[in-house]
Amino acid sequence: MKPAGLVSLVGAGPGHPDYLTQKAVRRLREADLVLHDALVDPGVLAIAERAEWVDVGKRAGRPQISQEAIQRLLIDAGSKGRRVVRLKGGDPFVFGRGGEEALALRQAGIPFEIVPGVSSAIAAPALAGIPLTHRGVASAFVVVTTADKAVSTALIEALPPGLVTIVALMSFGNRAALATQLLDRGWPAQTPAALLLGAATPRQWTWRGALNALAACEPPAESADAPGTIVVGAVASLDLSLVHGELPPIALASSVARE
Ligand SMILES: C[S@@+](CC[C@H](N)C(=O)[O-])C[C@H]1O[C@@H](n2cnc3c(N)ncnc32)[C@H](O)[C@@H]1O
């Protein structure tokens, strides 16, 4: 009889193991094999102490393992009855190609499950003290990547300036183009913006400023190649990250100040 394997597509959260779900921890402990992305924290991997770890991360400057090869590895291990964790940064279904892997597993008849993770789209702003939908300031946010230029361009054209908070992933290197596009679309030059690098990692670094200064902001060398999330919109000027001590004065939109 064929042994019962299971492939778990697991979200590892933004970095530090504190942001793993309990189910993710359980699946890591049970795993025989972990196929992980480049951005996954060593402390997260260490939880899978009895597993074989394979780095299938795609990053610049090294030979890339193709998406098809990753899917073949998942199918092969699952069909041999192994407990496999496919570990991805953030949430597996947010810009993570988890959908393609789930589809390939379904087509191959391999049992699989999705274990949601805390997406950096949510975690990076939260850890910087930016409430994405602060009442009276912003009542919606969109998550976009400039890596898909056609979609991000169409979206920015369609959005009235200042209407929503924009959260941009995989856009750190394109920050100048993103800022130019928003300014050309009529977003005020003084619209607050934030660049959040390496959230929940030792390289965490936050920049805040005006939209027209985003292109020129330069992180320190130790954070320069950390993954980055960009927030544009009035909420980006808020900083509710302090737990102790005096909070800095916060300029809220007039509608909030009246409440
Ligand atoms: C390929 S996408 C994967 C997103 C992931 N599935 C998620 O839900 O967070 C990678 C992008 O996520 C963002 N990112 C990942 N980890 C981050 C972190 N610790 N701090 C800030 N942004 C991060 C960056 O924009 C990075 O380019």
Coordinates of C-alpha atoms and ligand atoms in Angstrom, one line a residue:
M1 CA 0.0 0.0 0.0
K2 CA 1.2 3.5 -0.9
P3 CA 2.3 5.3 2.3
A4 CA 0.3 8.5 3.2
G5 CA 2.4 11.5 2.5
L6 CA 1.4 15.0 3.1
V7 CA 2.8 18.2 1.6
S8 CA 2.1 21.3 3.7
L9 CA 2.5 24.7 2.0
V10 CA 3.4 26.7 5.1
G11 CA 3.7 30.4 5.6
A12 CA 6.7 31.3 7.7
G13 CA 5.7 34.9 8.5
P14 CA 7.9 37.9 8.0
G15 CA 11.1 36.6 9.7
H16 CA 11.3 35.9 13.4
P17 CA 9.9 32.5 14.7
D18 CA 7.6 34.5 17.0
Y19 CA 5.4 35.1 14.0
L20 CA 4.8 31.5 13.1
T21 CA 1.4 30.0 13.6
Q22 CA 1.0 27.1 16.0
K23 CA 0.1 24.8 13.1
A24 CA 3.3 25.9 11.2
V25 CA 5.3 24.9 14.3
R26 CA 3.6 21.6 14.5
R27 CA 4.1 20.8 10.8
L28 CA 7.8 21.8 11.1
R29 CA 8.3 19.5 14.0
E30 CA 6.7 16.6 12.2
A31 CA 8.5 17.2 8.9
D32 CA 10.8 14.7 7.1
L33 CA 11.8 17.2 4.5
V34 CA 11.6 21.0 4.4
L35 CA 12.0 22.9 1.1
H36 CA 12.5 26.5 2.0
D37 CA 12.8 29.9 0.5
A38 CA 15.9 32.1 0.7
L39 CA 14.3 34.6 3.1
V40 CA 13.5 32.0 5.8
D41 CA 15.0 32.7 9.3
P42 CA 17.4 30.0 10.6
G43 CA 15.5 30.0 13.9
V44 CA 12.4 28.9 12.0
L45 CA 14.3 26.1 10.2
A46 CA 15.7 24.9 13.5
I47 CA 12.2 23.9 14.7
A48 CA 12.3 21.2 12.0
E49 CA 15.0 19.4 13.9
R50 CA 14.4 15.9 12.4
A51 CA 14.0 17.0 8.8
E52 CA 16.3 17.3 5.9
W53 CA 16.4 20.9 4.8
V54 CA 16.7 21.9 1.1
D55 CA 17.2 25.6 0.1
V56 CA 15.2 26.1 -3.1
G57 CA 15.2 29.9 -2.7
K58 CA 15.6 32.0 -5.8
R59 CA 18.1 34.9 -5.4
A60 CA 20.3 36.9 -7.6
G61 CA 23.9 35.7 -8.2
R62 CA 23.4 32.0 -7.9
P63 CA 22.0 29.3 -10.1
Q64 CA 18.2 29.2 -9.9
I65 CA 16.1 26.2 -9.3
S66 CA 13.1 26.5 -11.6
Q67 CA 9.6 26.6 -10.3
E68 CA 8.9 23.3 -12.3
A69 CA 11.8 21.6 -10.5
I70 CA 10.5 22.7 -7.1
Q71 CA 7.1 21.3 -8.0
R72 CA 8.7 18.0 -9.2
L73 CA 10.5 17.7 -5.8
L74 CA 7.3 18.2 -3.9
I75 CA 5.4 15.6 -6.0
D76 CA 8.3 13.1 -5.7
A77 CA 8.6 13.5 -1.9
G78 CA 4.8 13.4 -1.4
S79 CA 4.4 10.3 -3.5
K80 CA 7.0 8.5 -1.4
G81 CA 4.9 9.1 1.7
R82 CA 7.1 11.8 3.2
R83 CA 5.9 14.6 5.5
V84 CA 7.0 17.6 3.5
V85 CA 6.9 21.3 4.5
R86 CA 7.2 23.8 1.6
L87 CA 8.2 26.8 3.7
K88 CA 7.6 30.2 2.2
G89 CA 8.1 33.7 3.6
G90 CA 4.9 35.5 4.8
D91 CA 1.8 33.8 3.5
P92 CA 2.1 31.1 0.8
F93 CA -0.6 32.6 -1.4
V94 CA 0.6 36.2 -1.3
F95 CA 3.1 36.7 -4.2
G96 CA 4.5 33.3 -3.2
R97 CA 3.7 31.0 -6.2
G98 CA 1.9 28.8 -3.6
G99 CA -1.1 28.6 -6.0
E100 CA 1.0 27.0 -8.7
E101 CA 2.4 24.5 -6.3
A102 CA -1.0 23.6 -4.9
L103 CA -2.3 23.1 -8.5
A104 CA 0.6 20.8 -9.4
L105 CA 0.1 18.8 -6.3
R106 CA -3.6 18.5 -6.9
Q107 CA -3.0 17.4 -10.6
A108 CA -0.6 14.8 -9.4
G109 CA -3.0 13.5 -6.8
I110 CA -0.7 14.2 -3.8
P111 CA -2.4 15.1 -0.5
F112 CA -1.6 18.7 0.4
E113 CA -2.8 21.5 2.7
I114 CA -2.3 25.2 3.0
V115 CA -1.0 26.6 6.3
P116 CA -1.6 30.4 6.2
G117 CA 1.2 32.7 7.4
V118 CA 1.4 36.3 8.5
S119 CA 2.1 38.2 5.3
S120 CA 4.8 40.9 5.3
A121 CA 2.2 43.1 3.7
I122 CA 0.5 43.2 7.1
A123 CA 3.4 42.5 9.5
A124 CA 6.0 45.0 8.2
P125 CA 3.6 48.0 8.6
A126 CA 2.3 46.7 11.9
L127 CA 5.8 46.3 13.4
A128 CA 6.7 49.8 12.3
G129 CA 3.6 51.1 14.1
I130 CA 1.6 51.9 11.0
P131 CA -2.1 51.1 11.3
L132 CA -3.0 50.5 7.6
T133 CA -6.7 51.3 8.0
H134 CA -6.6 53.9 10.9
R135 CA -10.2 55.0 11.3
G136 CA -10.8 58.3 9.6
V137 CA -7.5 58.3 7.9
A138 CA -7.7 55.3 5.5
S139 CA -10.5 52.8 5.1
A140 CA -8.9 50.5 2.6
F141 CA -5.5 49.3 1.5
V142 CA -4.3 47.7 -1.7
V143 CA -1.3 45.3 -1.9
V144 CA 0.5 45.6 -5.2
T145 CA 3.9 44.7 -6.7
T146 CA 5.6 46.8 -9.3
A147 CA 7.2 43.6 -10.5
D148 CA 4.0 43.3 -12.5
K149 CA 4.3 46.6 -14.2
A150 CA 1.1 46.3 -16.3
V151 CA -1.1 45.7 -13.3
S152 CA 0.5 48.2 -11.0
T153 CA 0.4 50.9 -13.7
A154 CA -3.3 50.2 -14.4
L155 CA -4.1 50.1 -10.7
I156 CA -2.4 53.4 -10.0
E157 CA -4.1 55.1 -12.9
A158 CA -7.5 53.8 -11.6
L159 CA -7.0 55.0 -8.0
P160 CA -7.9 58.6 -7.2
P161 CA -4.9 60.0 -5.4
G162 CA -4.9 59.6 -1.7
L163 CA -8.0 57.4 -1.6
V164 CA -6.4 54.3 -0.1
T165 CA -3.2 53.2 1.5
I166 CA -0.8 51.5 -1.0
V167 CA 1.3 48.6 0.2
A168 CA 4.0 47.7 -2.4
L169 CA 5.9 44.4 -2.1
M170 CA 8.9 43.5 -4.3
S171 CA 9.2 47.2 -5.2
F172 CA 12.2 48.4 -3.1
G173 CA 14.4 48.5 -6.2
N174 CA 11.6 50.2 -8.2
R175 CA 10.9 52.9 -5.5
A176 CA 11.9 55.8 -7.8
A177 CA 9.6 54.6 -10.6
L178 CA 6.7 54.0 -8.1
A179 CA 7.1 57.4 -6.6
T180 CA 7.2 59.1 -10.0
Q181 CA 4.2 57.3 -11.2
L182 CA 2.2 58.3 -8.1
L183 CA 3.3 61.9 -8.4
D184 CA 2.4 62.0 -12.1
R185 CA -1.0 60.6 -11.2
G186 CA -1.6 63.6 -8.9
W187 CA -0.6 62.2 -5.5
P188 CA 0.6 65.3 -3.5
A189 CA 4.4 65.5 -3.1
Q190 CA 4.0 65.6 0.7
T191 CA 2.0 62.4 0.9
P192 CA 3.6 60.4 3.8
A193 CA 5.6 57.3 2.7
A194 CA 7.5 54.6 4.5
L195 CA 10.1 52.1 3.5
L196 CA 10.2 49.1 5.8
L197 CA 13.2 46.8 5.4
G198 CA 13.8 43.4 7.1
A199 CA 10.8 43.6 9.3
A200 CA 11.0 41.1 12.2
T201 CA 14.7 40.4 11.4
P202 CA 17.9 41.8 12.9
R203 CA 18.2 44.0 9.9
Q204 CA 14.9 45.8 10.5
W205 CA 15.2 49.4 9.3
T206 CA 12.5 52.0 8.8
W207 CA 12.5 55.2 6.8
R208 CA 9.6 57.7 6.8
G209 CA 9.3 60.8 4.7
A210 CA 7.4 62.5 1.9
L211 CA 6.5 60.7 -1.3
N212 CA 8.8 63.0 -3.3
A213 CA 11.8 61.9 -1.1
L214 CA 11.2 58.1 -1.4
A215 CA 13.4 57.8 -4.5
A216 CA 16.4 59.3 -2.7
C217 CA 16.2 57.4 0.6
E218 CA 19.2 55.2 1.1
P219 CA 19.3 52.5 3.8
P220 CA 22.4 51.7 5.7
A221 CA 24.7 49.0 4.2
E222 CA 23.6 46.3 6.7
S223 CA 20.0 46.6 5.6
A224 CA 20.5 47.4 2.0
D225 CA 19.7 44.0 0.6
A226 CA 17.0 43.1 3.2
P227 CA 13.5 42.6 1.7
G228 CA 11.5 45.8 1.7
T229 CA 7.8 46.8 1.9
I230 CA 6.7 50.3 0.9
V231 CA 3.7 52.1 2.3
V232 CA 2.2 55.2 0.7
G233 CA -0.7 57.1 2.2
A234 CA -1.5 59.3 5.2
V235 CA -1.2 56.4 7.7
A236 CA 2.5 56.1 6.9
S237 CA 3.3 59.1 9.1
L238 CA 1.8 57.4 12.1
D239 CA 4.2 55.6 14.5
L240 CA 2.4 53.5 17.1
S241 CA 5.3 51.2 17.6
L242 CA 6.4 52.3 21.1
V243 CA 5.2 50.1 23.9
H244 CA 6.8 52.0 26.7
G245 CA 7.7 55.6 27.1
E246 CA 6.2 58.7 25.7
L247 CA 4.6 58.6 22.3
P248 CA 5.6 61.2 19.8
P249 CA 2.9 63.7 18.9
I250 CA 0.8 62.4 16.0
A251 CA -0.9 64.6 13.4
L252 CA -4.1 63.0 12.6
A253 CA -6.5 63.9 9.8
S254 CA -9.0 66.4 10.9
S255 CA -11.9 64.0 10.6
V256 CA -10.3 61.8 13.3
A257 CA -9.3 64.7 15.5
R258 CA -13.0 65.7 15.7
E259 CA -14.2 62.3 16.9
Ligands
LIG1 C1 8.2 37.1 -3.2 S1 7.4 38.2 -2.1 C2 6.7 37.1 -1.0 C3 5.7 37.7 -0.1 C4 5.3 36.8 1.0 N1 4.6 35.6 0.5 C5 4.5 37.5 2.1 O1 3.3 37.2 2.2 O2 5.0 38.3 2.8 C6 8.8 38.9 -1.3 C7 8.5 40.3 -0.8 O3 7.9 40.4 0.4 C8 8.3 41.5 1.2 N2 8.9 41.0 2.4 C9 9.2 39.8 2.7 N3 9.8 39.7 4.0 C10 9.8 41.0 4.4 C11 10.3 41.6 5.6 N4 10.8 40.8 6.6 N5 10.2 42.9 5.7 C12 9.7 43.7 4.8 N6 9.2 43.2 3.6 C13 9.3 41.8 3.4 C14 9.3 42.2 0.3 O4 8.5 43.2 -0.5 C15 9.8 41.1 -0.6 O5 10.3 41.6 -1.9

